[in-house]
Tab-separated table of N, CA and C in Angstrom:
chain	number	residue	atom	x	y	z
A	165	UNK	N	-16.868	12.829	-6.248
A	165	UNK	CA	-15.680	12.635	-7.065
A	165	UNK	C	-15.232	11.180	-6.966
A	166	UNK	N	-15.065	10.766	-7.825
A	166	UNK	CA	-14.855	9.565	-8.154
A	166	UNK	C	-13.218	9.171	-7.828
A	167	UNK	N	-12.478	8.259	-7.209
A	167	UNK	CA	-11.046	7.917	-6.890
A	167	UNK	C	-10.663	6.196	-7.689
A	168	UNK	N	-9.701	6.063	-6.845
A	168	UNK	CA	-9.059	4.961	-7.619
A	168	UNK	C	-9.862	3.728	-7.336
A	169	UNK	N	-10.032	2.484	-8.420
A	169	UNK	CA	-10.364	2.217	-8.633
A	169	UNK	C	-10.136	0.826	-8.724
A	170	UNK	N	-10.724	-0.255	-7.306
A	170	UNK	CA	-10.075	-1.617	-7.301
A	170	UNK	C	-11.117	-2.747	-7.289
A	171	UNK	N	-9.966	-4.037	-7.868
A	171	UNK	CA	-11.265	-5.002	-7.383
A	171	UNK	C	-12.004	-5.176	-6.043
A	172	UNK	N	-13.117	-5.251	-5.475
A	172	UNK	CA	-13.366	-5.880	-4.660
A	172	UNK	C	-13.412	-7.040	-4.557
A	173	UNK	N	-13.237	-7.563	-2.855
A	173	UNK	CA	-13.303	-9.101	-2.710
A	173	UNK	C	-14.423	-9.506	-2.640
A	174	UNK	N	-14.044	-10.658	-3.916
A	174	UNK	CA	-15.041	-11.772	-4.147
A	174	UNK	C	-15.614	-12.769	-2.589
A	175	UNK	N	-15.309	-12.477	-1.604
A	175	UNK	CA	-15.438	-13.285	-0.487
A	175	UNK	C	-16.738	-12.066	0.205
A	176	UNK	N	-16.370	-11.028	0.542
A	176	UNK	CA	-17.550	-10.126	1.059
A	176	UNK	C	-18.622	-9.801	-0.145
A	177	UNK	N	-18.328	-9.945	-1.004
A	177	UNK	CA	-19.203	-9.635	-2.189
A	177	UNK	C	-20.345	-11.311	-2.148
A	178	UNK	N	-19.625	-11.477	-2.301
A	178	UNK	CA	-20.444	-13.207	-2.467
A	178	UNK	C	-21.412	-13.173	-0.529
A	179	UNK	N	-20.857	-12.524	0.347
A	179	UNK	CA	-21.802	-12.442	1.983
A	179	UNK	C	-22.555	-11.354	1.892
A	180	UNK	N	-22.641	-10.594	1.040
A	180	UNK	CA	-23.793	-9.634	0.718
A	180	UNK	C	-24.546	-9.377	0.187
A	181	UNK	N	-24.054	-10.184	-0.968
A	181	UNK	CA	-24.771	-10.520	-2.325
A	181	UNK	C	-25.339	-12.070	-2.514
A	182	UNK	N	-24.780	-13.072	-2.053
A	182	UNK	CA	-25.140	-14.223	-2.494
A	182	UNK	C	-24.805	-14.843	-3.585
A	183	UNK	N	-23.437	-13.893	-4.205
A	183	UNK	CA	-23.061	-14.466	-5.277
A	183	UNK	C	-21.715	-13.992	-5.297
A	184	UNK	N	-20.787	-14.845	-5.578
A	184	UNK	CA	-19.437	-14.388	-5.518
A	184	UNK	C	-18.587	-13.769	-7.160
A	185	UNK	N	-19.523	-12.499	-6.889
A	185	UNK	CA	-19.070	-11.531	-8.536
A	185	UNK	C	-17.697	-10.879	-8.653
A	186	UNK	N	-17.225	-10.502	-9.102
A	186	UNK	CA	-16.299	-9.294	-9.381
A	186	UNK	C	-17.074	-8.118	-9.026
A	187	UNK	N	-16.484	-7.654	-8.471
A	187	UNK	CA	-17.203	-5.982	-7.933
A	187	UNK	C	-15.504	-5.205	-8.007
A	188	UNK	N	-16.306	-3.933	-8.087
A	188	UNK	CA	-15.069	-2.821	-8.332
A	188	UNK	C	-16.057	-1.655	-7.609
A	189	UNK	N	-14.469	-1.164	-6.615
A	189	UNK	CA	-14.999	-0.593	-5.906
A	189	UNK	C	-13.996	0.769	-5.978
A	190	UNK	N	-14.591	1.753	-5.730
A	190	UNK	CA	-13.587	3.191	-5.295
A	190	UNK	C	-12.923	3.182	-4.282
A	191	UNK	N	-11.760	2.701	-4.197
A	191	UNK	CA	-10.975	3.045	-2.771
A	191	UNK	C	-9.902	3.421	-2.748
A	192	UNK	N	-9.394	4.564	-1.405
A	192	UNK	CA	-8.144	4.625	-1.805
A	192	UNK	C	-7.335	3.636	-1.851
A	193	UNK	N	-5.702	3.980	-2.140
A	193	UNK	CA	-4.832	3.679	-2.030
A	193	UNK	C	-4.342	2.764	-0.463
A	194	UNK	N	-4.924	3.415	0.457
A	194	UNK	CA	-4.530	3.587	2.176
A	194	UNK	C	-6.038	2.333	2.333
A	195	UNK	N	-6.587	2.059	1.532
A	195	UNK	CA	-7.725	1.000	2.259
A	195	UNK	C	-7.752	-0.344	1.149
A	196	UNK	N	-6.664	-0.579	0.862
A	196	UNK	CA	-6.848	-1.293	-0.118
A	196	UNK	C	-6.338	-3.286	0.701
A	197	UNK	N	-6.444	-3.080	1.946
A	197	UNK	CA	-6.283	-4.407	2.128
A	197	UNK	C	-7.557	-4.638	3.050
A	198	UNK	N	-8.289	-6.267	2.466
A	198	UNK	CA	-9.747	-6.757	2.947
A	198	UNK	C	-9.531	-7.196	4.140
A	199	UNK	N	-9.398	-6.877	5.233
A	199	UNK	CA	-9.094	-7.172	6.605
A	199	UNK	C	-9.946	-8.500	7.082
A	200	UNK	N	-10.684	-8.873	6.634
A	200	UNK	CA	-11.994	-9.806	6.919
A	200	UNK	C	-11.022	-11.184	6.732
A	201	UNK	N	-10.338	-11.119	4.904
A	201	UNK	CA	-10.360	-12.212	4.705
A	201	UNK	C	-8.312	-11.864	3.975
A	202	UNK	N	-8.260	-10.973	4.784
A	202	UNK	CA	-6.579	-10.555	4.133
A	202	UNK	C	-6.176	-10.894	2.823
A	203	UNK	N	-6.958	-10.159	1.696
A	203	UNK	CA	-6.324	-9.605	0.309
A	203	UNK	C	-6.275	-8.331	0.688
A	204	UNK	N	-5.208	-8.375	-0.182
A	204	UNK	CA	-4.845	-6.666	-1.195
A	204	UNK	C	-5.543	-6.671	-2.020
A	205	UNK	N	-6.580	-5.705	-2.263
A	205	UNK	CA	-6.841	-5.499	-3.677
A	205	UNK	C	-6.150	-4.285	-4.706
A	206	UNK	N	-5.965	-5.086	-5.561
A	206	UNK	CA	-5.172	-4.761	-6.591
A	206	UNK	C	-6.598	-3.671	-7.851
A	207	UNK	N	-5.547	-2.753	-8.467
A	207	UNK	CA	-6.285	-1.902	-9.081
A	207	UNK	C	-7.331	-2.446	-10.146
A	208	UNK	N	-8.353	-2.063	-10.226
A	208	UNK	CA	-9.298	-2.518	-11.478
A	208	UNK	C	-8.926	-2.186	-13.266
A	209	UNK	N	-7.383	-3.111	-13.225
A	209	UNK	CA	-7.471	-2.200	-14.661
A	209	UNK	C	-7.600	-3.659	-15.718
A	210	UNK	N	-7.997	-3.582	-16.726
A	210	UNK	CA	-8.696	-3.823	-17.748
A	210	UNK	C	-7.861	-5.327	-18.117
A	211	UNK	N	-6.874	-4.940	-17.760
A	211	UNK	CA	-5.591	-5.928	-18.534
A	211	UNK	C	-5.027	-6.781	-17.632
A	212	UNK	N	-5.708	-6.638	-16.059
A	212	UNK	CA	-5.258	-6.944	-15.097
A	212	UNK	C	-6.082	-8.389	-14.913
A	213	UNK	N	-5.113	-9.690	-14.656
A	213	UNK	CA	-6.144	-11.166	-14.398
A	213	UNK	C	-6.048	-11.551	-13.073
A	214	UNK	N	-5.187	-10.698	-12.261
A	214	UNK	CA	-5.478	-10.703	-11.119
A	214	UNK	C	-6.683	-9.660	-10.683
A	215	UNK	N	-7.147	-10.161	-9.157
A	215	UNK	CA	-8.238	-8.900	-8.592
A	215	UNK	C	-7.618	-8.750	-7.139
A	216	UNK	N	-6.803	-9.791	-6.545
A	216	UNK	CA	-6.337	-9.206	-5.289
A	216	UNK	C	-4.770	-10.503	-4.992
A	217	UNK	N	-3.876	-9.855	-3.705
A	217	UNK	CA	-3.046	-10.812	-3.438
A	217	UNK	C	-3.184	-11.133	-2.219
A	218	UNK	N	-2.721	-12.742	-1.771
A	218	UNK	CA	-2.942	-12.861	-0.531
A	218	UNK	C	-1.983	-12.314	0.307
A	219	UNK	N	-2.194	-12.279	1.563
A	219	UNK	CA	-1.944	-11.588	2.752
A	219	UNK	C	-1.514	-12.685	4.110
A	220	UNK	N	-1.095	-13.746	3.383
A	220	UNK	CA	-1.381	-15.157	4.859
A	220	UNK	C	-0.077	-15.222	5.383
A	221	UNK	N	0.782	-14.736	4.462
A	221	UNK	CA	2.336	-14.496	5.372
A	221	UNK	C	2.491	-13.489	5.214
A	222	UNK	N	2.116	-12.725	5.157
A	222	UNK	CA	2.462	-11.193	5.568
A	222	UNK	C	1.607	-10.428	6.454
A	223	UNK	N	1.537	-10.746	7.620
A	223	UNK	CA	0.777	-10.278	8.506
A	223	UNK	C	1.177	-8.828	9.072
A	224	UNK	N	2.168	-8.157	8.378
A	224	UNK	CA	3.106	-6.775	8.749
A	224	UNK	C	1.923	-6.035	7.544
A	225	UNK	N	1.304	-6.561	6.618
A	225	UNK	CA	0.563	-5.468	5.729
A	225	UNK	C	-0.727	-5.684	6.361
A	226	UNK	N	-0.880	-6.497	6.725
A	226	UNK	CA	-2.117	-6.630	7.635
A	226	UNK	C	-2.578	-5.538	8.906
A	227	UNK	N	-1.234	-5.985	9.632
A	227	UNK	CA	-1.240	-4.238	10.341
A	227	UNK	C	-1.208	-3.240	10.131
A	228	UNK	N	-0.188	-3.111	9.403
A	228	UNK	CA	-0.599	-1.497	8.869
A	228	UNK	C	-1.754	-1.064	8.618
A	229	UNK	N	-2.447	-2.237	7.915
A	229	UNK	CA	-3.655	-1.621	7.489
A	229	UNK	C	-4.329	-1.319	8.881
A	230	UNK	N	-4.161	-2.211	9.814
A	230	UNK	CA	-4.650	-1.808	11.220
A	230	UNK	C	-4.807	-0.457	11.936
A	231	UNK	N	-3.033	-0.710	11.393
A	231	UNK	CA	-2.671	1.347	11.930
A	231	UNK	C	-2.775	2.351	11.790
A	232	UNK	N	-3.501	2.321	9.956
A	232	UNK	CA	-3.393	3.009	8.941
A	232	UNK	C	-4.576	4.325	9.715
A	233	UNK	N	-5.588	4.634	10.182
A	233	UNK	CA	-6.882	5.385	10.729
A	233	UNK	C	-6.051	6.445	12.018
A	234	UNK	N	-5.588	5.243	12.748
A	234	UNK	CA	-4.914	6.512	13.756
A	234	UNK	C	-3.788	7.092	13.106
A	235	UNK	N	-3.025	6.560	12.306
A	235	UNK	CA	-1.779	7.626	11.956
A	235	UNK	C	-2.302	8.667	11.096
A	236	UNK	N	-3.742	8.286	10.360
A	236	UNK	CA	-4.214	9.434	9.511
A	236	UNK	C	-4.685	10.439	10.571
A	237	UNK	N	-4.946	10.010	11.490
A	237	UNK	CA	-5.858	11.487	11.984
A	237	UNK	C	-4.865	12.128	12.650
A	238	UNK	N	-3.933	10.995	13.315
A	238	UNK	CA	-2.880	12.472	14.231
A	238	UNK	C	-1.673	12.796	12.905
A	239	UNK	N	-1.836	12.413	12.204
A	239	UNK	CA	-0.825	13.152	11.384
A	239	UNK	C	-0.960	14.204	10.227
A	240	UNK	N	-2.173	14.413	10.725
A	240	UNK	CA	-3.000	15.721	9.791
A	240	UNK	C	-2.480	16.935	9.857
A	241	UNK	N	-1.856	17.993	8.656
A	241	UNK	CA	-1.123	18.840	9.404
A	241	UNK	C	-2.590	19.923	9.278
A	242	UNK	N	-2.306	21.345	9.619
A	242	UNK	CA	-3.491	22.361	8.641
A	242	UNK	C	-3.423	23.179	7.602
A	243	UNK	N	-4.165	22.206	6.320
A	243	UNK	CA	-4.561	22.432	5.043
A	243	UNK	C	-4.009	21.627	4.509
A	244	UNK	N	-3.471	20.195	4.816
A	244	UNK	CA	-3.173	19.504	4.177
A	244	UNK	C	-4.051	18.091	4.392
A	245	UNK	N	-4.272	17.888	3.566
A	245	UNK	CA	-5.602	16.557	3.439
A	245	UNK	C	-4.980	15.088	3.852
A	246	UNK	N	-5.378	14.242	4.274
A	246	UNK	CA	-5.055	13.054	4.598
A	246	UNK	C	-4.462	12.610	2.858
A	247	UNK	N	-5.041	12.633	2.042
A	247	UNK	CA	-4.685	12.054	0.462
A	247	UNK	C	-3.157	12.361	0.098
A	248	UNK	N	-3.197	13.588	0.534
A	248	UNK	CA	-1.528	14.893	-0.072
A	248	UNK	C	-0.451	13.796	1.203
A	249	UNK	N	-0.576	13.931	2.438
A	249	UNK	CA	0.224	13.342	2.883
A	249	UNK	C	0.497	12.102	2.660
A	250	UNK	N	-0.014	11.110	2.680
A	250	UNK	CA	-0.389	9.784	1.719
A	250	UNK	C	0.199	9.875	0.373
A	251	UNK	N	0.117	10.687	0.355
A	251	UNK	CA	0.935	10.732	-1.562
A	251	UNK	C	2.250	10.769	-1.194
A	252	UNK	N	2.388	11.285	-0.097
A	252	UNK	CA	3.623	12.249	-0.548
A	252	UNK	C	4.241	10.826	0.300
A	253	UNK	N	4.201	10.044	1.225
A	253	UNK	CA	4.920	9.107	1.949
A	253	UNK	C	5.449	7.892	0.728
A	254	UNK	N	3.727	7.446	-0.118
A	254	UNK	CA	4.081	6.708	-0.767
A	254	UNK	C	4.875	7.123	-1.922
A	255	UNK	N	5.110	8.539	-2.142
A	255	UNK	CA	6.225	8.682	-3.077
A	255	UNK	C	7.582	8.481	-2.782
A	256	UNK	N	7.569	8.407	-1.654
A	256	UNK	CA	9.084	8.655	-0.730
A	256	UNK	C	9.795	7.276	-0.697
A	257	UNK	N	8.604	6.174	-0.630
A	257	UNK	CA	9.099	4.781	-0.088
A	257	UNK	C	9.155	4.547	-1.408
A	258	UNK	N	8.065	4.454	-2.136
A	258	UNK	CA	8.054	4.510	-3.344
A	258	UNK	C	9.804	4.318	-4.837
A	259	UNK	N	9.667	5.374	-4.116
A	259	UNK	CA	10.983	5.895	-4.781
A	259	UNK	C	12.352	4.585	-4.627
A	260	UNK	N	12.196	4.382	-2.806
A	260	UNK	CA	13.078	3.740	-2.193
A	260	UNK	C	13.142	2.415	-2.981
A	261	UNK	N	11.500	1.673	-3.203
A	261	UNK	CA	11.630	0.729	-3.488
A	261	UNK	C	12.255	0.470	-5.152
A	262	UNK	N	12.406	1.509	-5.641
A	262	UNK	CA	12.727	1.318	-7.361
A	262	UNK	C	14.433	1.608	-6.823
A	263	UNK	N	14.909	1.954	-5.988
A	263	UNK	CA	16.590	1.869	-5.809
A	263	UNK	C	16.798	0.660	-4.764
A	264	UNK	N	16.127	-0.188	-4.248
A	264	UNK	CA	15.894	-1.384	-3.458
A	264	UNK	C	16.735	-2.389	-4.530
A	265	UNK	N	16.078	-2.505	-5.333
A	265	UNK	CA	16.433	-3.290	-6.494
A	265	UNK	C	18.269	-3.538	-6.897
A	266	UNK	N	18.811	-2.639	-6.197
A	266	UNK	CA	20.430	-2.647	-6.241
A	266	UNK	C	20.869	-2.943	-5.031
A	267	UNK	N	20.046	-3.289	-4.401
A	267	UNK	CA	20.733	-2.962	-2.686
A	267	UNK	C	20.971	-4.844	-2.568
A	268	UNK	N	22.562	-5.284	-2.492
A	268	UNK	CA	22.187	-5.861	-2.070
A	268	UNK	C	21.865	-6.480	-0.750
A	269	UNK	N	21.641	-6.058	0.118
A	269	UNK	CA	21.645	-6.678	1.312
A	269	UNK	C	20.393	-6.288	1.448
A	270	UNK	N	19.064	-5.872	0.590
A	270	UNK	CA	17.645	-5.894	1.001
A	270	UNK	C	17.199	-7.052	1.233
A	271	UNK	N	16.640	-7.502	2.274
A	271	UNK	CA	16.021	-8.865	2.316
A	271	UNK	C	14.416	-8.593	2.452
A	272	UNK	N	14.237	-7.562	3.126
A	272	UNK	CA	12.289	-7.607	3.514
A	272	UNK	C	11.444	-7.686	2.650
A	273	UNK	N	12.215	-6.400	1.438
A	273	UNK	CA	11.143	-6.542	0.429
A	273	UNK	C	11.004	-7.395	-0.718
A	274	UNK	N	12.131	-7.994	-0.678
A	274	UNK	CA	12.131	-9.259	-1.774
A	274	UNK	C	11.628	-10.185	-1.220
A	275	UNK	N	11.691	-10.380	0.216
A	275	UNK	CA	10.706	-11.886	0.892
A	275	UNK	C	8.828	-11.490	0.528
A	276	UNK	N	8.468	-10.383	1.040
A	276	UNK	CA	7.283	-10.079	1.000
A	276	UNK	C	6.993	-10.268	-0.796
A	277	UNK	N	7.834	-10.215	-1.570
A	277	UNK	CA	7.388	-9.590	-3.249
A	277	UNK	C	7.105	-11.793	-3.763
A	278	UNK	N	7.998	-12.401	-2.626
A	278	UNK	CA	7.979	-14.080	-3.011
A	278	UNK	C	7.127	-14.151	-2.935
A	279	UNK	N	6.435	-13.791	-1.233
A	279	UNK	CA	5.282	-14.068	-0.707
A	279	UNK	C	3.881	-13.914	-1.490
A	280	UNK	N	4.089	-12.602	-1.491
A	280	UNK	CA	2.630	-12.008	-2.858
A	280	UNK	C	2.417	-13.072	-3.867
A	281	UNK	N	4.018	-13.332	-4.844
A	281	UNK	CA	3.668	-14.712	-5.750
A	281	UNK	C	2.885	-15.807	-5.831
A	282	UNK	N	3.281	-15.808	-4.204
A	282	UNK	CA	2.543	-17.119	-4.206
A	282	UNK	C	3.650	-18.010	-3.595
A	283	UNK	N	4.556	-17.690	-3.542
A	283	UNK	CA	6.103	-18.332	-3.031
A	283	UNK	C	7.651	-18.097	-3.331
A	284	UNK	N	7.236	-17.565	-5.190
A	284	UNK	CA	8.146	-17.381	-5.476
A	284	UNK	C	7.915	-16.616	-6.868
A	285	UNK	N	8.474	-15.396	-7.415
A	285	UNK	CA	8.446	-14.364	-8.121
A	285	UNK	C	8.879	-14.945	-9.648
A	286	UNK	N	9.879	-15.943	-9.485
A	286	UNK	CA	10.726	-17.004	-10.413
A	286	UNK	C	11.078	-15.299	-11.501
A	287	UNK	N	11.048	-16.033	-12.845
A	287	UNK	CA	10.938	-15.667	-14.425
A	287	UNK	C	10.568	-14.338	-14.321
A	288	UNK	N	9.389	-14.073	-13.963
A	288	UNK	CA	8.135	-13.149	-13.815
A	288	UNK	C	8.580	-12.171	-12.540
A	289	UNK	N	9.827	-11.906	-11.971
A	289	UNK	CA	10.134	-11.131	-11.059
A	289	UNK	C	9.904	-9.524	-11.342
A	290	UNK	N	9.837	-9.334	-12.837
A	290	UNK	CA	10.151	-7.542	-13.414
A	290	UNK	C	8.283	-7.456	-13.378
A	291	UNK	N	7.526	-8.723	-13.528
A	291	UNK	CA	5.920	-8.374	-13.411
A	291	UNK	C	5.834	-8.286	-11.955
A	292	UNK	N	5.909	-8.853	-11.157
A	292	UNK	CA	5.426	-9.256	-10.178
A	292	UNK	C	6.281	-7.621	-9.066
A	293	UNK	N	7.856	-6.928	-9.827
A	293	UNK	CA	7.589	-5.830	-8.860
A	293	UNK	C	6.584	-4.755	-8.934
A	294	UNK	N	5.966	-5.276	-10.398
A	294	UNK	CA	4.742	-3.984	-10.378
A	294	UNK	C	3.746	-4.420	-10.210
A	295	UNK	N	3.125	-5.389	-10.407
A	295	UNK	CA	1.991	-5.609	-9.444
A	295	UNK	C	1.724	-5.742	-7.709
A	296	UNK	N	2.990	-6.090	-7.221
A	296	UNK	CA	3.104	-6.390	-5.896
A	296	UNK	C	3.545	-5.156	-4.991
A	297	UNK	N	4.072	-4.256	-5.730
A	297	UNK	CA	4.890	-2.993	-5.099
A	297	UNK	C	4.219	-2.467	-3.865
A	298	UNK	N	2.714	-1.865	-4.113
A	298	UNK	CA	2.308	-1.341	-3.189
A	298	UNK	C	1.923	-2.254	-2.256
A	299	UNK	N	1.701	-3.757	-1.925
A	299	UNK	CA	1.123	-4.117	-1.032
A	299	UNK	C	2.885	-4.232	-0.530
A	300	UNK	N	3.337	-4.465	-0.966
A	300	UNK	CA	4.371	-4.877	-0.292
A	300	UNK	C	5.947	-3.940	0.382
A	301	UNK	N	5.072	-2.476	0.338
A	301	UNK	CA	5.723	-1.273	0.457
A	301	UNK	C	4.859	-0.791	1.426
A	302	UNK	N	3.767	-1.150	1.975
A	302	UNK	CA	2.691	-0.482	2.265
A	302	UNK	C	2.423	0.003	3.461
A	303	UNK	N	3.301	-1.261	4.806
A	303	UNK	CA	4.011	-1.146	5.881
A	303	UNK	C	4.811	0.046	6.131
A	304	UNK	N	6.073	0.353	5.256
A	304	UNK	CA	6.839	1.102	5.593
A	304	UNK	C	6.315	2.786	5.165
A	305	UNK	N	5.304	2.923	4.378
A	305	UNK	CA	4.597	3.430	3.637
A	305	UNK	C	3.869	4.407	4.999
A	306	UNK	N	3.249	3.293	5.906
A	306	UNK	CA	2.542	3.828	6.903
A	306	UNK	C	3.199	4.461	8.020
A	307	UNK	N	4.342	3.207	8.118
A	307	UNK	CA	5.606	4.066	9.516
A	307	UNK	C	6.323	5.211	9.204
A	308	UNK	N	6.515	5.517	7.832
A	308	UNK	CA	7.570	6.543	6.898
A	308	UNK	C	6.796	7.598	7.675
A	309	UNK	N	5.168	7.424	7.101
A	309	UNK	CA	4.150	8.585	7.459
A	309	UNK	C	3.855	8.955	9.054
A	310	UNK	N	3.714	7.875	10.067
A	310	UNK	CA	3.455	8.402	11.031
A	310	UNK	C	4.775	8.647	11.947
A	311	UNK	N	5.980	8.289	11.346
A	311	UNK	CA	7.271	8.776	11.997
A	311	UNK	C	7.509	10.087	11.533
A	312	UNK	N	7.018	10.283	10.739
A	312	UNK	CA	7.592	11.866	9.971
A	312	UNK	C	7.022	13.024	10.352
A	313	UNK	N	5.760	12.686	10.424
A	313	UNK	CA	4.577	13.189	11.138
A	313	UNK	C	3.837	13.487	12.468
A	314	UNK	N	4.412	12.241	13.017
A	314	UNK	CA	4.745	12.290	14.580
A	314	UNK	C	5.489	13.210	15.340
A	315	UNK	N	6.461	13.970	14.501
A	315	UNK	CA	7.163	15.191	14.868
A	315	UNK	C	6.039	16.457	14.407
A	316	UNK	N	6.154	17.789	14.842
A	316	UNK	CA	5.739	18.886	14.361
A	316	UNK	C	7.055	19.313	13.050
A	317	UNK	N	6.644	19.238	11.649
A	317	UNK	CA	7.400	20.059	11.087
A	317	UNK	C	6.989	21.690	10.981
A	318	UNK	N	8.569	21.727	10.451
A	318	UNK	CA	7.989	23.365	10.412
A	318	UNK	C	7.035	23.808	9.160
A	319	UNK	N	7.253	22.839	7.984
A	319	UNK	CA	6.686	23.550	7.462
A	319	UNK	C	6.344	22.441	5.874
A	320	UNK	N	4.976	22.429	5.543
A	320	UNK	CA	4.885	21.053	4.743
A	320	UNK	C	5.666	21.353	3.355
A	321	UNK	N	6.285	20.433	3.063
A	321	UNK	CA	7.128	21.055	1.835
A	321	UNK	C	6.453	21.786	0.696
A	322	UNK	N	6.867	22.425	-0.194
A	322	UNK	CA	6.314	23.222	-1.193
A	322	UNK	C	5.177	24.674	-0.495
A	323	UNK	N	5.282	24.262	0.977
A	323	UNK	CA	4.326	25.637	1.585
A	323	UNK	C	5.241	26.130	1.740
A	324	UNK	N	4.127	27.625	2.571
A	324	UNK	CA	5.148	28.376	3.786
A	324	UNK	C	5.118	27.630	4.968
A	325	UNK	N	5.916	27.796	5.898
A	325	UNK	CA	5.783	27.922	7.702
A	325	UNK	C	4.727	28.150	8.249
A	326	UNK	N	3.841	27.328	9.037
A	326	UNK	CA	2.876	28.110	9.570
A	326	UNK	C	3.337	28.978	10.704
A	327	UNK	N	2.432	29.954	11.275
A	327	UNK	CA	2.851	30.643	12.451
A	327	UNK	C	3.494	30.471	13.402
């Protein structure tokens, strides 16, 4: 089965290949930063002239991505897939970050959304929260999940209770 669908980096592509192509690769959501050479890669869509963002001051998405393997495995509940929980976190922060936008006293995620720019979001701030959202949500994305999860709930929402 085929999943989502991003650029790969032109930096490992070009050390495997010998040529530094555009490659598109299937990955999730949860593996989408190049740890080698710290991009995000950004989704493969058609209209898109970016293929990834840097990562050189934001070394907090960097970790996560670090953290991202152990919080998947201990936060596995039973019958629920690493993907469903993952959905369900990044819907949560998700959410947060589209009411962020009024808050004013948010500072983290508007520094990280400069950062992605390139320095600064300027004009182009209403593009840049949708291209930048998930790398720059992606942190809290991971702690949301392994704090929530880190507890035994009783019961995963929309189920029953297990025993």
């Amino acid at each position: 089965m085929a999943g989502p669908a991003a650029y790969g980096c032109r930096l490992c592509t070009a050390q495997r290949t010998g040529q530094a192509l555009r490659a598109v690769r299937y990955v999730p959501r949860w593996q989408r930063v190049c740890l080698r050479h710290g991009l995000w890669l950004l989704d493969a869509d058609a209209d898109q002239p970016l293929e990834h963002l840097e990562l050189r001051r934001l070394p907090e998405v960097v970790a996560a991505q670090r953290r991202w393997p152990g919080v998947a495995r201990r936060a596995v509940c039973p019958g629920v897939e690493p993907e469903q929980a993952f959905t369900l976190a990044h819907a949560v922060v998700a959410r947060w970050w589209e009411q962020a936008l009024y808050w004013e006293q948010e500072e983290i995620w508007p520094r990280r959304l400069h950062h992605l720019a390139g320095g600064n979001a300027g004009s182009r701030l209403a593009w840049w929260r949708i291209v930048g959202r998930d790398a720059a949500i992606f942190p809290e994305v991971v702690a949301w999940r392994r704090r929530c999860w880190s507890r035994r709930w009783p019961r995963w929402p929309g189920r029953q209770a297990a025993g």
